[in-house]
Amino acid sequence: MNEFLITIFSFPTVIYTVILFVAVLYWLCAAFGLLDLELLDVDASGLEGQLHAHAEHSFAETFAGILLRLGLNGVPVTIVVTLIAIIGWLVSYYLSYLELMLFGYGWLRFLLGIPILLVSLYLAVMATAQLIKPLRKLFAKAEQYIEKKILGQTAVVRSSKVDRVSGEVNFDDGGAGLILKVRSASDQEFVRGDRVVLLEYNAAEHFYRVISEHEFLGKPSA
């Protein structure tokens, strides 16, 4: 147990330990609606022909371009980061544990930690790129199916607010339910618990425009 704790809180495994802790905290908060699932999301679609079109890019565009080149596009970035953290943690832990058994607690462990970090990160990225290949098709098909099925349907706001730039809703599909990215179709803002109607789908940016249920039904607001 002592060696386990020393390993996971020593360089370089401690880096993955921290990222995993943040990832678990993020998923727990997202599950309870305390954070938007899209908080870290970026879209790499449509960048293939744009990577060299401009000399300058925003951070989001640059990050999306990196994901695209590494084959990490097509699924939410939160899934990508979580998978890299899990795989990197496992590789780094076992390599660091082996290093601990061979070299003990000396200063050499810290020098060897640098190549361990690089190797574990490379293997984690490559493994994640392979793991998400089947997920990419599933996300694309699910997105197309959902778009056709739910336009004109009512959903309930789950994020703290929905405005023209951010927001999420819960949609009751008769099963476990869906969490969808949405934007207000007007300057009106909605808060958690408000009922809205999914009006149209923005395929380029992967979100739905919504209006209030009262407005959609032609009724005066309460």
PDB file of C-alpha atoms in Angstrom:
ATOM      1  CA  MET A   1       0.000   0.000   0.000  1.00  0.00           C
ATOM      2  CA  ASN A   2       2.867   2.341   0.828  1.00  0.00           C
ATOM      3  CA  GLU A   3       4.516   1.742  -2.556  1.00  0.00           C
ATOM      4  CA  PHE A   4       1.160   2.297  -4.275  1.00  0.00           C
ATOM      5  CA  LEU A   5       0.640   5.706  -2.655  1.00  0.00           C
ATOM      6  CA  ILE A   6       4.243   6.729  -3.259  1.00  0.00           C
ATOM      7  CA  THR A   7       3.935   5.785  -6.923  1.00  0.00           C
ATOM      8  CA  ILE A   8       0.624   7.524  -7.696  1.00  0.00           C
ATOM      9  CA  PHE A   9       1.705  10.728  -5.923  1.00  0.00           C
ATOM     10  CA  SER A  10       5.212  10.833  -7.395  1.00  0.00           C
ATOM     11  CA  PHE A  11       6.350  12.251 -10.721  1.00  0.00           C
ATOM     12  CA  PRO A  12       5.250  11.472 -13.389  1.00  0.00           C
ATOM     13  CA  THR A  13       2.194   9.425 -12.308  1.00  0.00           C
ATOM     14  CA  VAL A  14       0.982  12.249 -10.085  1.00  0.00           C
ATOM     15  CA  ILE A  15       0.171  14.273 -13.234  1.00  0.00           C
ATOM     16  CA  TYR A  16      -2.295  11.616 -14.387  1.00  0.00           C
ATOM     17  CA  THR A  17      -3.582  11.190 -10.837  1.00  0.00           C
ATOM     18  CA  VAL A  18      -4.530  14.869 -10.709  1.00  0.00           C
ATOM     19  CA  ILE A  19      -6.123  14.786 -14.186  1.00  0.00           C
ATOM     20  CA  LEU A  20      -8.115  11.680 -13.256  1.00  0.00           C
ATOM     21  CA  PHE A  21      -9.305  13.317 -10.044  1.00  0.00           C
ATOM     22  CA  VAL A  22     -10.477  16.381 -12.004  1.00  0.00           C
ATOM     23  CA  ALA A  23     -12.130  14.133 -14.631  1.00  0.00           C
ATOM     24  CA  VAL A  24     -14.048  12.153 -11.995  1.00  0.00           C
ATOM     25  CA  LEU A  25     -15.103  15.388 -10.273  1.00  0.00           C
ATOM     26  CA  TYR A  26     -16.192  16.807 -13.636  1.00  0.00           C
ATOM     27  CA  TRP A  27     -18.317  13.774 -14.544  1.00  0.00           C
ATOM     28  CA  LEU A  28     -19.940  13.758 -11.088  1.00  0.00           C
ATOM     29  CA  CYS A  29     -20.787  17.462 -11.339  1.00  0.00           C
ATOM     30  CA  ALA A  30     -22.078  17.011 -14.898  1.00  0.00           C
ATOM     31  CA  ALA A  31     -24.230  14.066 -13.811  1.00  0.00           C
ATOM     32  CA  PHE A  32     -25.921  16.262 -11.195  1.00  0.00           C
ATOM     33  CA  GLY A  33     -26.296  19.168 -13.612  1.00  0.00           C
ATOM     34  CA  LEU A  34     -23.792  21.385 -11.793  1.00  0.00           C
ATOM     35  CA  LEU A  35     -21.627  21.743 -14.906  1.00  0.00           C
ATOM     36  CA  ASP A  36     -22.397  21.817 -18.607  1.00  0.00           C
ATOM     37  CA  LEU A  37     -21.201  18.718 -20.465  1.00  0.00           C
ATOM     38  CA  GLU A  38     -20.010  21.044 -23.225  1.00  0.00           C
ATOM     39  CA  LEU A  39     -17.739  22.991 -20.874  1.00  0.00           C
ATOM     40  CA  LEU A  40     -14.555  21.670 -22.497  1.00  0.00           C
ATOM     41  CA  ASP A  41     -16.044  20.698 -25.813  1.00  0.00           C
ATOM     42  CA  VAL A  42     -14.487  21.779 -29.101  1.00  0.00           C
ATOM     43  CA  ASP A  43     -15.505  20.895 -32.621  1.00  0.00           C
ATOM     44  CA  ALA A  44     -12.893  19.599 -35.057  1.00  0.00           C
ATOM     45  CA  SER A  45     -15.310  18.910 -37.889  1.00  0.00           C
ATOM     46  CA  GLY A  46     -14.759  20.903 -41.016  1.00  0.00           C
ATOM     47  CA  LEU A  47     -11.201  21.885 -40.128  1.00  0.00           C
ATOM     48  CA  GLU A  48      -9.442  19.616 -42.615  1.00  0.00           C
ATOM     49  CA  GLY A  49      -9.273  22.317 -45.251  1.00  0.00           C
ATOM     50  CA  GLN A  50      -8.857  25.225 -42.863  1.00  0.00           C
ATOM     51  CA  LEU A  51      -5.790  24.347 -40.828  1.00  0.00           C
ATOM     52  CA  HIS A  52      -3.493  26.298 -43.136  1.00  0.00           C
ATOM     53  CA  ALA A  53      -5.989  28.861 -44.375  1.00  0.00           C
ATOM     54  CA  HIS A  54      -5.117  31.442 -41.726  1.00  0.00           C
ATOM     55  CA  ALA A  55      -1.875  32.331 -40.041  1.00  0.00           C
ATOM     56  CA  GLU A  56      -3.584  32.798 -36.708  1.00  0.00           C
ATOM     57  CA  HIS A  57      -6.147  30.634 -34.955  1.00  0.00           C
ATOM     58  CA  SER A  58      -7.995  30.869 -31.686  1.00  0.00           C
ATOM     59  CA  PHE A  59      -7.014  28.490 -28.911  1.00  0.00           C
ATOM     60  CA  ALA A  60     -10.142  26.400 -29.546  1.00  0.00           C
ATOM     61  CA  GLU A  61      -9.338  26.138 -33.266  1.00  0.00           C
ATOM     62  CA  THR A  62      -5.717  25.217 -32.558  1.00  0.00           C
ATOM     63  CA  PHE A  63      -6.743  22.606 -29.984  1.00  0.00           C
ATOM     64  CA  ALA A  64      -9.370  21.176 -32.342  1.00  0.00           C
ATOM     65  CA  GLY A  65      -6.753  20.999 -35.095  1.00  0.00           C
ATOM     66  CA  ILE A  66      -4.384  19.060 -32.823  1.00  0.00           C
ATOM     67  CA  LEU A  67      -7.162  16.597 -31.948  1.00  0.00           C
ATOM     68  CA  LEU A  68      -7.933  16.180 -35.644  1.00  0.00           C
ATOM     69  CA  ARG A  69      -4.329  15.423 -36.581  1.00  0.00           C
ATOM     70  CA  LEU A  70      -3.986  12.916 -33.750  1.00  0.00           C
ATOM     71  CA  GLY A  71      -7.206  11.143 -34.749  1.00  0.00           C
ATOM     72  CA  LEU A  72      -8.963  12.223 -31.552  1.00  0.00           C
ATOM     73  CA  ASN A  73     -11.875  14.012 -33.204  1.00  0.00           C
ATOM     74  CA  GLY A  74     -15.492  12.953 -33.612  1.00  0.00           C
ATOM     75  CA  VAL A  75     -16.309  12.378 -29.928  1.00  0.00           C
ATOM     76  CA  PRO A  76     -16.648  14.815 -27.008  1.00  0.00           C
ATOM     77  CA  VAL A  77     -13.261  16.074 -25.846  1.00  0.00           C
ATOM     78  CA  THR A  78     -14.165  15.134 -22.266  1.00  0.00           C
ATOM     79  CA  ILE A  79     -14.241  11.473 -23.295  1.00  0.00           C
ATOM     80  CA  VAL A  80     -10.891  11.856 -25.062  1.00  0.00           C
ATOM     81  CA  VAL A  81      -9.236  13.470 -22.045  1.00  0.00           C
ATOM     82  CA  THR A  82     -10.693  10.884 -19.668  1.00  0.00           C
ATOM     83  CA  LEU A  83      -9.473   7.958 -21.773  1.00  0.00           C
ATOM     84  CA  ILE A  84      -5.994   9.466 -22.147  1.00  0.00           C
ATOM     85  CA  ALA A  85      -5.846  10.044 -18.391  1.00  0.00           C
ATOM     86  CA  ILE A  86      -6.910   6.473 -17.566  1.00  0.00           C
ATOM     87  CA  ILE A  87      -4.551   4.787 -20.038  1.00  0.00           C
ATOM     88  CA  GLY A  88      -1.692   7.161 -19.262  1.00  0.00           C
ATOM     89  CA  TRP A  89      -2.171   6.571 -15.540  1.00  0.00           C
ATOM     90  CA  LEU A  90      -2.013   2.792 -15.948  1.00  0.00           C
ATOM     91  CA  VAL A  91       1.090   2.869 -18.142  1.00  0.00           C
ATOM     92  CA  SER A  92       2.837   5.440 -15.984  1.00  0.00           C
ATOM     93  CA  TYR A  93       1.957   3.625 -12.764  1.00  0.00           C
ATOM     94  CA  TYR A  94       3.358   0.257 -13.812  1.00  0.00           C
ATOM     95  CA  LEU A  95       6.491   1.755 -15.371  1.00  0.00           C
ATOM     96  CA  SER A  96       7.064   3.921 -12.295  1.00  0.00           C
ATOM     97  CA  TYR A  97       6.442   0.984  -9.973  1.00  0.00           C
ATOM     98  CA  LEU A  98       8.993  -1.096 -11.900  1.00  0.00           C
ATOM     99  CA  GLU A  99      11.419   1.808 -11.706  1.00  0.00           C
ATOM    100  CA  LEU A 100      10.858   2.043  -7.948  1.00  0.00           C
ATOM    101  CA  MET A 101      11.620  -1.666  -7.522  1.00  0.00           C
ATOM    102  CA  LEU A 102      14.808  -1.372  -9.607  1.00  0.00           C
ATOM    103  CA  PHE A 103      16.247   1.944  -8.436  1.00  0.00           C
ATOM    104  CA  GLY A 104      14.611   2.619  -5.088  1.00  0.00           C
ATOM    105  CA  TYR A 105      13.925   6.165  -3.889  1.00  0.00           C
ATOM    106  CA  GLY A 106      17.040   7.856  -5.285  1.00  0.00           C
ATOM    107  CA  TRP A 107      17.287  10.939  -7.504  1.00  0.00           C
ATOM    108  CA  LEU A 108      17.560   8.724 -10.592  1.00  0.00           C
ATOM    109  CA  ARG A 109      13.806   8.071 -10.342  1.00  0.00           C
ATOM    110  CA  PHE A 110      13.073  11.709 -11.144  1.00  0.00           C
ATOM    111  CA  LEU A 111      15.312  11.727 -14.205  1.00  0.00           C
ATOM    112  CA  LEU A 112      13.708   8.547 -15.516  1.00  0.00           C
ATOM    113  CA  GLY A 113      10.300  10.069 -14.864  1.00  0.00           C
ATOM    114  CA  ILE A 114      10.626  12.296 -17.948  1.00  0.00           C
ATOM    115  CA  PRO A 115      10.892   9.455 -20.501  1.00  0.00           C
ATOM    116  CA  ILE A 116       8.177   7.546 -18.604  1.00  0.00           C
ATOM    117  CA  LEU A 117       5.879  10.568 -18.953  1.00  0.00           C
ATOM    118  CA  LEU A 118       6.591  10.850 -22.686  1.00  0.00           C
ATOM    119  CA  VAL A 119       6.150   7.124 -23.319  1.00  0.00           C
ATOM    120  CA  SER A 120       2.943   6.895 -21.293  1.00  0.00           C
ATOM    121  CA  LEU A 121       1.469   9.968 -23.031  1.00  0.00           C
ATOM    122  CA  TYR A 122       2.343   8.642 -26.488  1.00  0.00           C
ATOM    123  CA  LEU A 123       0.850   5.208 -25.771  1.00  0.00           C
ATOM    124  CA  ALA A 124      -2.241   6.774 -24.193  1.00  0.00           C
ATOM    125  CA  VAL A 125      -2.885   9.008 -27.220  1.00  0.00           C
ATOM    126  CA  MET A 126      -2.360   6.180 -29.695  1.00  0.00           C
ATOM    127  CA  ALA A 127      -4.588   3.792 -27.734  1.00  0.00           C
ATOM    128  CA  THR A 128      -7.302   6.413 -27.310  1.00  0.00           C
ATOM    129  CA  ALA A 129      -7.284   7.164 -31.045  1.00  0.00           C
ATOM    130  CA  GLN A 130      -7.984   3.484 -31.724  1.00  0.00           C
ATOM    131  CA  LEU A 131     -10.615   3.139 -28.999  1.00  0.00           C
ATOM    132  CA  ILE A 132     -12.708   6.065 -30.211  1.00  0.00           C
ATOM    133  CA  LYS A 133     -12.866   4.921 -33.852  1.00  0.00           C
ATOM    134  CA  PRO A 134     -16.042   2.860 -33.328  1.00  0.00           C
ATOM    135  CA  LEU A 135     -17.409   5.535 -30.983  1.00  0.00           C
ATOM    136  CA  ARG A 136     -17.047   8.171 -33.710  1.00  0.00           C
ATOM    137  CA  LYS A 137     -19.495   6.351 -35.973  1.00  0.00           C
ATOM    138  CA  LEU A 138     -21.914   5.778 -33.108  1.00  0.00           C
ATOM    139  CA  PHE A 139     -21.923   9.451 -32.182  1.00  0.00           C
ATOM    140  CA  ALA A 140     -22.478  10.482 -35.815  1.00  0.00           C
ATOM    141  CA  LYS A 141     -25.375   8.054 -36.316  1.00  0.00           C
ATOM    142  CA  ALA A 142     -26.934   8.921 -32.966  1.00  0.00           C
ATOM    143  CA  GLU A 143     -26.724  12.605 -33.807  1.00  0.00           C
ATOM    144  CA  GLN A 144     -28.502  12.156 -37.149  1.00  0.00           C
ATOM    145  CA  TYR A 145     -31.204   9.978 -35.608  1.00  0.00           C
ATOM    146  CA  ILE A 146     -31.801  12.325 -32.697  1.00  0.00           C
ATOM    147  CA  GLU A 147     -32.022  15.348 -34.991  1.00  0.00           C
ATOM    148  CA  LYS A 148     -34.890  13.816 -36.995  1.00  0.00           C
ATOM    149  CA  LYS A 149     -36.719  12.481 -33.961  1.00  0.00           C
ATOM    150  CA  ILE A 150     -36.857  15.378 -31.545  1.00  0.00           C
ATOM    151  CA  LEU A 151     -37.339  18.591 -33.508  1.00  0.00           C
ATOM    152  CA  GLY A 152     -40.527  20.243 -32.270  1.00  0.00           C
ATOM    153  CA  GLN A 153     -40.380  18.335 -28.984  1.00  0.00           C
ATOM    154  CA  THR A 154     -40.243  19.794 -25.483  1.00  0.00           C
ATOM    155  CA  ALA A 155     -37.191  19.586 -23.222  1.00  0.00           C
ATOM    156  CA  VAL A 156     -36.318  20.876 -19.758  1.00  0.00           C
ATOM    157  CA  VAL A 157     -33.375  23.177 -19.070  1.00  0.00           C
ATOM    158  CA  ARG A 158     -30.738  21.444 -16.921  1.00  0.00           C
ATOM    159  CA  SER A 159     -27.924  24.006 -16.962  1.00  0.00           C
ATOM    160  CA  SER A 160     -27.956  27.128 -14.806  1.00  0.00           C
ATOM    161  CA  LYS A 161     -29.118  29.080 -17.833  1.00  0.00           C
ATOM    162  CA  VAL A 162     -29.670  28.911 -21.584  1.00  0.00           C
ATOM    163  CA  ASP A 163     -28.822  31.926 -23.716  1.00  0.00           C
ATOM    164  CA  ARG A 164     -27.483  32.623 -27.208  1.00  0.00           C
ATOM    165  CA  VAL A 165     -24.020  31.213 -26.428  1.00  0.00           C
ATOM    166  CA  SER A 166     -24.464  28.261 -24.072  1.00  0.00           C
ATOM    167  CA  GLY A 167     -26.889  25.900 -22.383  1.00  0.00           C
ATOM    168  CA  GLU A 168     -28.062  22.315 -21.952  1.00  0.00           C
ATOM    169  CA  VAL A 169     -31.417  20.592 -21.651  1.00  0.00           C
ATOM    170  CA  ASN A 170     -32.744  17.192 -20.624  1.00  0.00           C
ATOM    171  CA  PHE A 171     -34.910  15.516 -23.227  1.00  0.00           C
ATOM    172  CA  ASP A 172     -37.156  12.618 -22.187  1.00  0.00           C
ATOM    173  CA  ASP A 173     -36.813  10.043 -24.968  1.00  0.00           C
ATOM    174  CA  GLY A 174     -38.718   7.370 -23.075  1.00  0.00           C
ATOM    175  CA  GLY A 175     -35.505   5.769 -21.879  1.00  0.00           C
ATOM    176  CA  ALA A 176     -32.580   7.066 -19.874  1.00  0.00           C
ATOM    177  CA  GLY A 177     -33.045  10.530 -21.348  1.00  0.00           C
ATOM    178  CA  LEU A 178     -30.764  12.717 -23.447  1.00  0.00           C
ATOM    179  CA  ILE A 179     -28.610  15.709 -22.593  1.00  0.00           C
ATOM    180  CA  LEU A 180     -28.506  18.150 -25.506  1.00  0.00           C
ATOM    181  CA  LYS A 181     -26.597  21.345 -26.255  1.00  0.00           C
ATOM    182  CA  VAL A 182     -28.946  24.223 -26.946  1.00  0.00           C
ATOM    183  CA  ARG A 183     -28.926  27.953 -27.655  1.00  0.00           C
ATOM    184  CA  SER A 184     -31.738  30.455 -27.306  1.00  0.00           C
ATOM    185  CA  ALA A 185     -33.246  31.433 -30.648  1.00  0.00           C
ATOM    186  CA  SER A 186     -33.755  34.976 -29.367  1.00  0.00           C
ATOM    187  CA  ASP A 187     -32.363  37.239 -26.671  1.00  0.00           C
ATOM    188  CA  GLN A 188     -34.550  35.494 -24.088  1.00  0.00           C
ATOM    189  CA  GLU A 189     -32.717  33.580 -21.370  1.00  0.00           C
ATOM    190  CA  PHE A 190     -34.008  30.436 -19.676  1.00  0.00           C
ATOM    191  CA  VAL A 191     -33.103  29.018 -16.270  1.00  0.00           C
ATOM    192  CA  ARG A 192     -32.977  25.501 -14.852  1.00  0.00           C
ATOM    193  CA  GLY A 193     -36.403  23.873 -14.923  1.00  0.00           C
ATOM    194  CA  ASP A 194     -37.835  25.966 -17.765  1.00  0.00           C
ATOM    195  CA  ARG A 195     -39.598  24.092 -20.557  1.00  0.00           C
ATOM    196  CA  VAL A 196     -38.360  24.851 -24.063  1.00  0.00           C
ATOM    197  CA  VAL A 197     -39.043  23.510 -27.551  1.00  0.00           C
ATOM    198  CA  LEU A 198     -36.283  22.266 -29.858  1.00  0.00           C
ATOM    199  CA  LEU A 199     -36.833  24.411 -32.924  1.00  0.00           C
ATOM    200  CA  GLU A 200     -33.941  23.692 -35.300  1.00  0.00           C
ATOM    201  CA  TYR A 201     -30.598  21.902 -35.382  1.00  0.00           C
ATOM    202  CA  ASN A 202     -27.290  23.601 -36.175  1.00  0.00           C
ATOM    203  CA  ALA A 203     -25.249  20.778 -37.719  1.00  0.00           C
ATOM    204  CA  ALA A 204     -22.111  22.884 -38.080  1.00  0.00           C
ATOM    205  CA  GLU A 205     -21.855  23.602 -34.361  1.00  0.00           C
ATOM    206  CA  HIS A 206     -23.893  20.667 -33.023  1.00  0.00           C
ATOM    207  CA  PHE A 207     -26.585  22.412 -31.001  1.00  0.00           C
ATOM    208  CA  TYR A 208     -30.346  23.026 -31.075  1.00  0.00           C
ATOM    209  CA  ARG A 209     -32.010  26.421 -31.109  1.00  0.00           C
ATOM    210  CA  VAL A 210     -34.861  26.627 -28.650  1.00  0.00           C
ATOM    211  CA  ILE A 211     -37.803  28.850 -27.802  1.00  0.00           C
ATOM    212  CA  SER A 212     -40.087  28.782 -24.794  1.00  0.00           C
ATOM    213  CA  GLU A 213     -42.905  26.256 -24.777  1.00  0.00           C
ATOM    214  CA  HIS A 214     -45.421  29.062 -24.287  1.00  0.00           C
ATOM    215  CA  GLU A 215     -44.145  30.904 -27.358  1.00  0.00           C
ATOM    216  CA  PHE A 216     -44.171  27.736 -29.462  1.00  0.00           C
ATOM    217  CA  LEU A 217     -47.780  27.012 -28.493  1.00  0.00           C
ATOM    218  CA  GLY A 218     -48.792  30.612 -29.041  1.00  0.00           C
ATOM    219  CA  LYS A 219     -49.706  31.112 -25.400  1.00  0.00           C
ATOM    220  CA  PRO A 220     -48.863  34.140 -23.246  1.00  0.00           C
ATOM    221  CA  SER A 221     -46.022  33.576 -20.775  1.00  0.00           C
ATOM    222  CA  ALA A 222     -47.073  32.745 -17.230  1.00  0.00           C
TER     223      ALA A 222
END
